[in-house]
XYZ file of C-alpha atoms in Angstrom:
656
model
C -113.595 106.121 -145.375
C -113.896 102.327 -145.414
C -110.269 101.984 -144.330
C -110.905 104.298 -141.360
C -113.905 102.209 -140.322
C -111.823 99.033 -140.572
C -109.013 100.556 -138.496
C -111.485 101.714 -135.857
C -113.218 98.322 -135.733
C -109.886 96.488 -135.397
C -109.018 98.502 -132.271
C -112.545 98.796 -130.867
C -113.389 95.079 -131.040
C -111.153 92.339 -129.661
C -109.985 90.132 -132.538
C -107.494 87.408 -133.303
C -108.460 84.749 -130.740
C -110.893 81.888 -131.510
C -112.084 81.900 -127.888
C -113.107 85.549 -128.241
C -114.948 84.842 -131.497
C -116.788 82.002 -129.762
C -117.753 84.392 -126.968
C -119.005 86.932 -129.543
C -121.245 84.309 -131.102
C -122.593 83.084 -127.760
C -123.321 86.662 -126.588
C -125.124 87.441 -129.844
C -127.198 84.246 -129.705
C -128.106 84.770 -126.020
C -129.150 88.370 -126.725
C -131.296 87.339 -129.691
C -132.901 84.545 -127.626
C -133.781 86.924 -124.763
C -135.268 89.513 -127.128
C -137.245 86.817 -128.962
C -138.688 85.298 -125.761
C -139.688 88.677 -124.321
C -141.274 89.719 -127.600
C -142.996 86.411 -128.368
C -144.566 86.147 -124.917
C -145.242 89.914 -124.760
C -143.283 90.342 -121.537
C -141.581 93.692 -122.143
C -144.145 95.623 -120.092
C -144.044 92.975 -117.355
C -140.235 93.153 -117.263
C -140.294 96.942 -116.954
C -143.100 97.185 -114.407
C -142.281 94.204 -112.186
C -138.482 94.091 -112.270
C -136.603 96.979 -113.880
C -138.477 99.598 -111.860
C -139.126 97.621 -108.669
C -138.043 98.849 -105.237
C -139.250 95.705 -103.417
C -136.261 94.421 -101.428
C -137.142 90.783 -102.187
C -137.110 91.304 -105.960
C -133.937 93.355 -105.712
C -132.446 90.416 -103.803
C -133.508 87.959 -106.499
C -131.894 90.123 -109.199
C -128.665 90.246 -107.183
C -128.692 86.444 -106.880
C -129.340 85.884 -110.600
C -126.528 88.286 -111.504
C -124.129 86.564 -109.104
C -124.874 83.117 -110.557
C -124.137 84.453 -114.056
C -120.895 85.969 -112.789
C -120.007 82.673 -111.070
C -120.305 81.020 -114.477
C -118.122 83.674 -116.136
C -115.489 83.621 -113.386
C -115.575 79.832 -113.266
C -114.939 79.574 -116.997
C -111.940 81.868 -116.541
C -110.642 79.559 -113.808
C -111.019 76.455 -115.970
C -109.257 78.160 -118.873
C -106.303 78.925 -116.592
C -106.229 75.421 -115.170
C -106.338 73.964 -118.701
C -103.339 76.101 -119.672
C -101.412 74.897 -116.599
C -102.440 71.231 -116.808
C -99.372 70.302 -118.864
C -95.919 71.854 -119.305
C -95.275 74.089 -122.337
C -98.977 74.375 -123.171
C -100.006 76.846 -125.879
C -103.751 76.833 -125.186
C -103.651 80.485 -124.069
C -101.210 83.143 -125.178
C -99.415 84.904 -122.274
C -101.270 88.199 -122.835
C -104.647 86.436 -122.893
C -103.677 84.465 -119.773
C -102.855 87.717 -117.954
C -106.247 89.128 -118.904
C -108.040 86.008 -117.710
C -106.448 85.848 -114.247
C -107.120 89.579 -113.837
C -110.805 89.333 -114.743
C -111.219 86.089 -112.769
C -110.185 87.744 -109.512
C -112.265 90.883 -110.028
C -115.387 88.987 -111.092
C -115.289 86.408 -108.312
C -114.764 88.927 -105.493
C -116.641 92.023 -106.626
C -119.195 90.714 -109.117
C -119.981 87.256 -107.716
C -119.401 87.191 -103.942
C -120.570 90.753 -103.275
C -123.907 90.552 -105.169
C -124.675 87.104 -103.742
C -124.038 88.578 -100.310
C -126.222 91.624 -101.029
C -128.933 89.357 -102.438
C -129.087 87.414 -99.174
C -129.051 90.706 -97.230
C -132.128 91.810 -99.140
C -133.921 88.490 -98.835
C -133.366 87.785 -95.151
C -132.611 90.874 -93.067
C -135.958 92.758 -93.261
C -137.823 89.497 -92.665
C -135.590 88.523 -89.742
C -136.021 91.836 -87.919
C -139.769 92.084 -88.581
C -139.588 95.002 -91.032
C -141.733 95.596 -94.100
C -138.881 96.951 -96.195
C -135.385 98.356 -95.988
C -134.873 101.883 -94.687
C -134.309 103.406 -98.148
C -136.052 101.346 -100.873
C -135.176 103.793 -103.666
C -131.508 103.763 -102.662
C -131.624 99.955 -102.537
C -132.800 99.722 -106.146
C -130.196 102.306 -107.182
C -127.494 100.249 -105.447
C -128.408 97.172 -107.471
C -128.511 98.931 -110.822
C -125.180 100.661 -110.177
C -123.672 97.266 -109.392
C -125.280 95.738 -112.486
C -124.160 98.389 -114.954
C -120.693 98.517 -113.381
C -120.405 94.758 -113.856
C -121.642 95.028 -117.449
C -119.118 97.771 -118.198
C -116.293 95.644 -116.829
C -117.411 92.526 -118.704
C -117.678 94.412 -121.999
C -113.883 94.649 -122.018
C -113.815 90.953 -122.898
C -115.031 91.673 -126.433
C -114.666 95.464 -126.773
C -111.402 97.322 -126.251
C -109.585 94.505 -124.445
C -109.587 93.215 -120.886
C -107.333 94.607 -118.137
C -104.203 92.533 -117.593
C -102.416 94.110 -114.599
C -103.772 91.721 -111.957
C -107.006 91.862 -109.980
C -105.664 94.676 -107.768
C -103.987 96.566 -110.632
C -100.617 97.377 -109.057
C -98.649 100.249 -110.616
C -96.584 100.524 -112.722
C -98.321 97.682 -114.599
C -101.643 99.547 -114.395
C -100.171 102.893 -115.435
C -100.425 104.240 -118.960
C -96.759 103.444 -119.633
C -97.298 99.698 -119.159
C -101.027 99.370 -119.997
C -101.646 101.855 -122.824
C -104.928 100.277 -123.936
C -108.395 100.886 -122.501
C -108.578 97.632 -120.515
C -107.385 99.279 -117.321
C -109.963 102.055 -117.779
C -112.690 99.412 -117.979
C -111.308 98.048 -114.701
C -111.372 101.452 -112.990
C -114.840 102.533 -114.082
C -116.539 99.142 -113.805
C -115.389 98.817 -110.189
C -115.932 102.501 -109.448
C -119.574 102.512 -110.513
C -120.430 99.245 -108.763
C -118.470 100.333 -105.681
C -120.705 103.364 -105.239
C -123.663 100.970 -105.141
C -121.894 98.792 -102.534
C -121.309 101.811 -100.290
C -124.999 102.758 -100.566
C -125.985 99.208 -99.573
C -123.776 99.380 -96.495
C -125.421 102.619 -95.359
C -128.903 101.297 -96.126
C -128.614 98.119 -94.078
C -126.966 99.798 -91.095
C -129.934 102.159 -90.868
C -132.410 99.317 -91.512
C -130.992 97.180 -88.692
C -130.598 100.004 -86.188
C -133.931 101.738 -86.816
C -136.452 99.217 -88.177
C -136.359 96.232 -85.832
C -139.664 94.845 -84.576
C -140.966 96.126 -81.234
C -139.139 94.440 -78.359
C -136.203 93.239 -80.488
C -133.196 94.651 -78.664
C -129.828 94.414 -80.382
C -128.751 91.515 -78.173
C -131.889 89.584 -79.162
C -131.335 90.079 -82.887
C -130.730 87.053 -85.178
C -127.060 86.290 -85.737
C -127.255 86.755 -89.502
C -128.497 90.302 -88.984
C -125.598 90.895 -86.587
C -123.166 89.625 -89.225
C -124.713 91.975 -91.796
C -124.343 94.910 -89.409
C -120.663 94.140 -88.767
C -120.028 93.692 -92.496
C -121.768 96.959 -93.397
C -119.773 98.884 -90.784
C -116.629 97.662 -92.546
C -118.127 98.583 -95.944
C -118.735 102.240 -95.076
C -115.119 102.669 -93.951
C -113.413 100.510 -96.604
C -115.157 101.387 -99.862
C -114.397 105.142 -99.777
C -110.713 104.118 -99.750
C -111.278 102.076 -102.931
C -113.138 104.963 -104.570
C -110.338 107.448 -103.890
C -107.579 104.996 -104.880
C -109.142 104.227 -108.260
C -109.850 107.931 -108.821
C -106.156 108.736 -108.264
C -105.105 105.936 -110.635
C -107.486 107.275 -113.278
C -106.041 110.779 -112.884
C -102.604 109.262 -113.478
C -103.821 107.665 -116.682
C -106.242 110.292 -117.954
C -104.697 113.623 -116.955
C -101.005 112.800 -116.606
C -100.890 113.020 -112.818
C -98.100 111.227 -110.981
C -99.562 109.900 -107.752
C -98.137 106.431 -108.333
C -95.484 106.912 -111.066
C -92.016 106.698 -109.560
C -90.264 108.626 -112.339
C -92.762 111.482 -111.909
C -92.280 111.836 -108.169
C -95.055 109.468 -107.145
C -94.898 106.258 -105.144
C -96.298 102.920 -106.380
C -96.146 101.517 -102.851
C -98.648 104.151 -101.753
C -101.153 102.568 -104.165
C -100.439 99.120 -102.763
C -100.983 100.388 -99.211
C -104.246 102.073 -100.188
C -105.633 99.172 -102.201
C -104.968 96.735 -99.347
C -106.456 99.148 -96.797
C -109.620 98.339 -98.726
C -108.668 94.847 -99.868
C -108.111 93.123 -96.559
C -111.263 94.455 -94.871
C -113.022 93.361 -98.075
C -112.091 89.740 -97.306
C -113.860 90.051 -93.945
C -116.722 92.028 -95.477
C -117.631 88.994 -97.578
C -116.873 86.319 -94.969
C -118.683 87.836 -91.964
C -122.190 87.328 -93.452
C -121.212 83.718 -94.205
C -120.491 83.302 -90.479
C -123.979 84.633 -89.762
C -125.502 82.130 -92.201
C -123.679 79.223 -90.561
C -124.978 80.370 -87.173
C -128.589 80.352 -88.414
C -128.218 76.998 -90.185
C -126.481 75.217 -87.277
C -129.088 76.355 -84.744
C -131.968 75.355 -87.043
C -130.709 71.929 -88.070
C -129.354 70.988 -84.625
C -132.639 72.181 -83.044
C -130.698 74.026 -80.376
C -130.195 77.628 -79.380
C -126.904 79.003 -80.688
C -124.125 78.385 -78.185
C -122.299 81.502 -76.974
C -124.534 84.139 -78.590
C -122.809 87.115 -76.930
C -119.323 85.831 -77.703
C -120.361 85.476 -81.349
C -121.568 89.072 -81.439
C -118.384 90.407 -79.854
C -116.228 88.241 -82.135
C -117.887 89.630 -85.275
C -117.605 93.239 -84.157
C -113.961 92.750 -83.137
C -113.176 91.223 -86.537
C -114.887 94.160 -88.253
C -112.573 96.575 -86.419
C -109.347 94.532 -86.472
C -109.674 93.927 -90.230
C -108.449 97.510 -90.748
C -105.180 96.835 -88.885
C -103.819 93.902 -90.885
C -103.371 95.175 -94.444
C -99.554 95.310 -94.506
C -99.223 91.538 -94.087
C -99.829 91.373 -97.850
C -96.411 92.904 -98.483
C -94.057 91.988 -95.665
C -91.386 91.900 -98.391
C -91.810 95.646 -99.061
C -88.950 96.516 -96.712
C -90.875 98.495 -94.099
C -88.657 97.245 -91.316
C -88.903 94.759 -88.473
C -91.117 96.922 -86.243
C -93.810 97.464 -88.891
C -93.751 93.802 -89.899
C -93.977 92.717 -86.250
C -97.015 94.954 -85.609
C -98.967 93.594 -88.578
C -97.888 90.022 -87.844
C -99.296 90.348 -84.322
C -102.594 91.916 -85.457
C -102.993 89.162 -88.063
C -102.491 86.501 -85.415
C -104.874 88.257 -83.005
C -107.704 88.373 -85.560
C -107.513 84.577 -85.775
C -108.743 84.351 -82.159
C -112.305 85.725 -82.634
C -112.471 83.801 -85.900
C -111.647 80.557 -84.100
C -114.137 81.309 -81.320
C -117.024 81.023 -83.772
C -115.955 77.574 -84.960
C -116.103 76.313 -81.369
C -119.513 77.957 -80.933
C -120.896 76.083 -83.947
C -119.394 72.793 -82.782
C -120.850 73.201 -79.285
C -124.211 74.099 -80.803
C -124.162 70.825 -82.724
C -123.035 68.860 -79.652
C -125.914 66.608 -78.524
C -128.210 68.251 -81.037
C -130.749 66.384 -83.155
C -128.960 67.158 -86.396
C -130.677 66.945 -89.788
C -128.297 66.604 -92.726
C -130.163 68.622 -95.343
C -128.120 70.483 -97.943
C -127.757 73.758 -95.978
C -126.302 71.775 -93.066
C -124.009 69.779 -95.368
C -122.469 72.979 -96.734
C -122.020 74.208 -93.163
C -120.292 71.035 -92.001
C -118.173 71.004 -95.164
C -117.052 74.534 -94.394
C -115.587 73.780 -90.950
C -112.560 71.589 -91.858
C -111.972 73.636 -94.978
C -111.903 76.921 -93.084
C -109.742 75.482 -90.305
C -107.061 74.588 -92.869
C -107.419 78.027 -94.453
C -107.094 79.696 -91.070
C -104.019 77.678 -90.118
C -102.258 78.521 -93.372
C -103.269 82.156 -92.837
C -101.480 82.156 -89.493
C -98.420 80.694 -91.229
C -98.532 83.565 -93.705
C -98.758 86.047 -90.824
C -95.270 85.056 -89.660
C -93.134 87.635 -91.466
C -89.957 85.524 -91.893
C -91.999 82.591 -93.242
C -93.934 84.915 -95.546
C -90.695 85.837 -97.302
C -90.713 82.232 -98.542
C -94.457 81.892 -99.162
C -94.954 85.339 -100.704
C -96.074 85.377 -104.343
C -96.140 81.577 -104.472
C -98.931 79.119 -105.133
C -99.061 78.501 -101.379
C -100.734 81.898 -101.115
C -103.120 81.077 -103.982
C -104.187 77.890 -102.188
C -104.719 79.718 -98.873
C -106.710 82.528 -100.475
C -109.058 80.137 -102.256
C -109.318 77.915 -99.178
C -110.735 80.845 -97.234
C -112.837 82.442 -99.953
C -114.338 79.283 -101.438
C -114.446 77.230 -98.241
C -115.678 80.202 -96.218
C -117.520 82.589 -98.507
C -118.828 80.415 -101.356
C -119.791 77.492 -99.107
C -121.493 79.919 -96.728
C -123.518 81.653 -99.416
C -124.477 78.318 -100.959
C -125.730 77.243 -97.524
C -127.706 80.494 -97.249
C -129.117 80.165 -100.748
C -130.353 76.622 -100.083
C -131.648 77.675 -96.657
C -133.683 80.695 -97.787
C -134.633 79.407 -101.248
C -138.086 78.187 -100.071
C -138.747 81.584 -98.503
C -137.739 83.352 -101.732
C -139.595 81.198 -104.251
C -142.014 79.049 -102.266
C -140.449 75.650 -103.022
C -137.402 73.671 -101.886
C -134.559 72.674 -104.166
C -134.145 68.989 -104.987
C -132.132 67.406 -102.178
C -130.666 64.523 -104.188
C -129.168 66.755 -106.879
C -128.074 69.179 -104.175
C -126.075 66.483 -102.428
C -124.414 65.482 -105.692
C -123.431 69.121 -106.182
C -122.128 69.322 -102.608
C -119.872 66.293 -102.888
C -118.539 67.250 -106.321
C -117.743 70.761 -105.100
C -116.056 69.496 -101.933
C -114.048 66.671 -103.472
C -113.115 68.890 -106.402
C -112.052 71.662 -104.051
C -109.566 69.544 -102.125
C -108.247 67.882 -105.291
C -107.774 71.325 -106.852
C -106.213 73.357 -104.051
C -104.334 70.952 -101.781
C -101.698 70.306 -104.498
C -101.196 74.059 -104.831
C -99.765 74.294 -101.296
C -97.050 71.836 -102.334
C -96.519 73.622 -105.643
C -95.917 76.843 -103.736
C -93.469 75.183 -101.341
C -91.752 73.698 -104.391
C -91.156 77.153 -105.848
C -94.011 77.704 -108.308
C -94.968 81.370 -108.307
C -98.381 82.728 -109.190
C -99.153 84.436 -112.507
C -97.083 81.883 -114.439
C -98.699 81.047 -117.765
C -96.431 78.089 -118.507
C -93.612 75.979 -117.064
C -91.109 73.416 -118.269
C -90.948 69.665 -117.915
C -87.815 70.015 -115.786
C -89.682 71.882 -113.023
C -91.293 68.740 -111.583
C -94.662 70.488 -111.280
C -96.529 68.503 -113.914
C -98.254 65.896 -111.716
C -99.524 68.344 -109.098
C -100.769 70.801 -111.727
C -102.638 68.101 -113.617
C -104.257 66.946 -110.366
C -105.233 70.514 -109.554
C -106.813 70.924 -112.990
C -108.854 67.738 -112.537
C -110.153 69.144 -109.245
C -111.115 72.405 -110.935
C -113.201 70.560 -113.489
C -114.879 68.532 -110.734
C -116.012 71.810 -109.171
C -117.261 72.892 -112.588
C -119.335 69.706 -112.789
C -120.661 70.510 -109.308
C -121.838 73.891 -110.618
C -123.581 72.144 -113.524
C -125.415 69.964 -110.973
C -126.523 73.118 -109.158
C -127.935 74.583 -112.374
C -129.614 71.238 -113.125
C -130.965 71.209 -109.568
C -132.566 74.651 -110.001
C -134.057 73.766 -113.398
C -135.340 70.396 -112.136
C -136.852 71.970 -109.025
C -138.637 74.648 -111.049
C -140.204 71.999 -113.282
C -141.060 69.480 -110.558
C -141.399 71.832 -107.614
C -142.948 70.700 -104.374
C -144.741 73.807 -103.161
C -143.956 74.760 -99.566
C -147.350 74.782 -97.883
C -146.076 75.552 -94.394
C -144.040 78.733 -94.696
C -141.594 76.961 -92.368
C -140.074 73.974 -94.220
C -136.952 73.731 -91.998
C -138.756 74.217 -88.668
C -136.920 77.527 -88.345
C -136.316 79.768 -85.372
C -136.493 83.364 -86.624
C -139.297 85.615 -87.825
C -138.938 85.018 -91.573
C -140.375 81.526 -91.071
C -143.542 82.872 -89.431
C -144.989 84.211 -92.704
C -146.065 82.461 -95.930
C -143.611 81.443 -98.632
C -142.912 83.373 -100.771
C -143.331 86.413 -98.545
C -146.119 88.888 -99.487
C -145.188 92.299 -100.884
C -145.601 93.863 -97.436
C -143.875 90.968 -95.581
C -145.949 91.146 -92.376
C -149.681 91.880 -92.286
C -149.141 93.149 -88.744
C -145.752 94.029 -87.288
C -144.667 91.203 -84.931
C -143.356 91.595 -81.408
C -140.003 89.965 -80.709
C -138.788 90.262 -77.137
C -136.731 87.057 -77.010
C -133.982 85.438 -79.026
C -135.445 83.087 -81.669
C -138.997 84.492 -81.279
C -140.682 82.174 -83.792
C -139.158 79.065 -82.183
C -140.196 80.219 -78.719
C -143.750 80.870 -79.930
C -143.983 77.386 -81.444
C -142.697 75.836 -78.226
C -145.255 77.792 -76.191
C -148.116 76.598 -78.427
C -146.905 72.968 -78.239
C -147.050 73.202 -74.467
C -150.708 74.196 -74.582
C -150.399 77.963 -74.648
C -153.047 80.055 -76.344
C -152.295 81.727 -79.679
C -151.367 85.384 -79.315
C -154.278 87.714 -80.100
C -154.152 89.025 -83.651
C -153.587 92.740 -84.025
C -156.076 94.788 -85.990
C -155.228 95.150 -89.678
C -154.428 98.663 -90.863
C -153.509 100.112 -94.277
C -149.842 99.434 -94.987
C -147.556 102.215 -96.183
C -145.346 101.065 -99.090
C -142.960 102.754 -101.573
C -143.923 103.139 -105.228
C -141.843 101.684 -108.020
C -139.477 104.099 -109.734
C -137.684 104.149 -113.090
C -135.087 106.650 -111.877
C -132.631 104.092 -110.359
C -132.462 102.176 -113.647
C -132.174 105.303 -115.826
C -129.641 106.989 -113.547
C -127.440 103.881 -113.472
C -127.683 103.620 -117.263
C -126.444 107.228 -117.444
C -123.514 106.255 -115.197
C -122.802 103.388 -117.609
C -122.797 105.787 -120.579
C -120.525 108.223 -118.719
C -118.199 105.403 -117.671
C -118.008 104.113 -121.250
C -117.091 107.623 -122.379
C -114.342 107.945 -119.763
C -112.958 104.520 -120.732
C -112.314 105.637 -124.312
C -111.773 109.320 -123.534
C -114.907 110.223 -125.488
C -116.274 113.355 -123.853
C -119.256 113.331 -126.218
C -120.304 110.201 -124.275
C -119.065 111.094 -120.806
C -120.556 114.595 -120.549
C -124.127 113.676 -121.629
C -123.928 110.680 -119.286
C -123.007 112.861 -116.308
C -125.691 115.380 -117.296
C -128.174 112.485 -117.294
C -127.058 111.544 -113.773
C -127.585 115.137 -112.608
C -131.026 115.340 -114.260
C -132.094 112.086 -112.537
C -130.954 113.442 -109.184
C -132.892 116.650 -109.800
C -136.010 114.774 -110.937
C -135.978 112.599 -107.837
C -135.490 115.646 -105.601
C -138.769 117.121 -106.862
C -140.702 113.851 -106.955
C -143.107 113.796 -104.009
C -145.356 110.994 -105.301
C -143.190 108.199 -103.908
C -145.502 106.074 -101.765
C -148.988 104.626 -101.387
C -151.094 102.579 -98.971
C -152.247 98.988 -99.415
C -155.898 98.963 -98.241
C -157.088 96.531 -95.585
C -159.328 94.661 -98.019
C -156.375 93.892 -100.270
C -154.322 92.734 -97.279
C -157.148 90.368 -96.270
C -157.378 88.935 -99.792
C -153.608 88.436 -99.977
C -153.461 86.783 -96.561
C -156.445 84.565 -97.339
C -154.872 83.403 -100.577
C -151.513 82.778 -98.875
C -152.986 81.052 -95.849
C -155.261 79.071 -98.118
C -152.159 77.412 -99.557
C -150.636 77.305 -96.089
């Protein structure tokens, strides 16, 4: 009996690597610390009532942001482990199998579990406030979306210490991801972690499309809507068409592994290239899904800190919508070397070049907005300015990769790695950092420390160029990606060491950001204006942090930048607009069902990972029961009385 337990434990838990044992200890200590703090301060009820069961879009947004910062730490550690392994030739810091697992989890975590939740967090924080709404269209669905993401991310991250991480690359190409080449459970963790969180992402896309189209303030026509909300709309349109492709693709791969199907196994009559086509039909739109909202953030930040109306508003709108559509016609440029023929390669080369045009238009719009503006160089603006040269280089190298004959040389090399990170860090991460700094006072009611923020900015930027510029030359010199080691005779030592130094500089920049948040919490300077940046859109017209109901009375917004225009009118001697009569506000009640239902999905997913039907079946039954319970739950809303609204507004305006 004891021998059976030992055998089970040796396969169930990941063993044999000191780094894994260190992770086990840190996870155990962090868990004990969290349980102790919640118990000592008697916060379990508070945690359940205020957070785990909340449907308030602002709190859901905060939870997304916290989760994304944790995932940034995890993915960043993976990156530094890889760079340490590659810093010197013939390094034995990581074994090849462990290295494969790390670069696989790094890619998945950074795209799906860091960038996506940070994006969704900013959606939740800003969009309802920008369009003058009191909530999102479907608050229950919004909470369910978050918890599905969260439990999907937890399921994926468990593979680090239980069962073993996936090691077939972040897009899991067959045959490496098939049972013949990946017989362990790591690839099942990959499938079900992404599958569960992907369902939540699809729900978010639907939710925000409906919110933007149906819940705008009176008078706010689409062509008067803030640019960030436009970017969210274009991103969500891409989400609802792209993520079903991912869901089906992963389902087919799981059927290959779990039931012996042969969709992608060549020796069974399947076609691995069909998987690669399908995964990139999702994967390339996904790049634009995460970068489009960053473009919206830059538009808001540039207009605010240059104190000018955004240049070329309509061209920006059309550019974003064109990108959203064209992103579905470029996927094959990821495998020009497949052998599809000159005509296919030419078509996708042309579409890839065309999509660079609307992307470039926006850069000129931001530059012209800044031209002759009274620019303030606060941290959100610094991240925006830092993005422009970085993204220009990324865009130029992207056009180089779109040339099919050239791509035969660049393909699978470190040139591609440098380009990919240039776009996703310089575009996505810099954009979301700018948005986080920009809306932080609106979320929490205080600004982040500017001095520490500028240290973080410069360390990130200098580190970025030191890290990724050498990788272009490494790629041109023949270094391919996914290498875990190289010899002294390759001539790659100096560039790799430089790249590693840059990676650690970015890591130090992240530490400054964490220090900045902790310092600002302790020594916060409370925002007493509700408008610390002298903003232009409606979110800056209410107190910081925003009340539960956002707006005591629904605003009217018949012009672009309505809050800015109202401030200008008052400065010129205009009379304040008459206040509308307060009325009871209809709000959704908290619900435990999203949390419980997502937990059931987690249990079912865990069962499918190991093939344990005694886990999977009860989990799916739990999902069905939650759906049934919600269907018959009619006590889902309430009204905030006028007296409570007056007290809340008086307290908020008292500090304002």
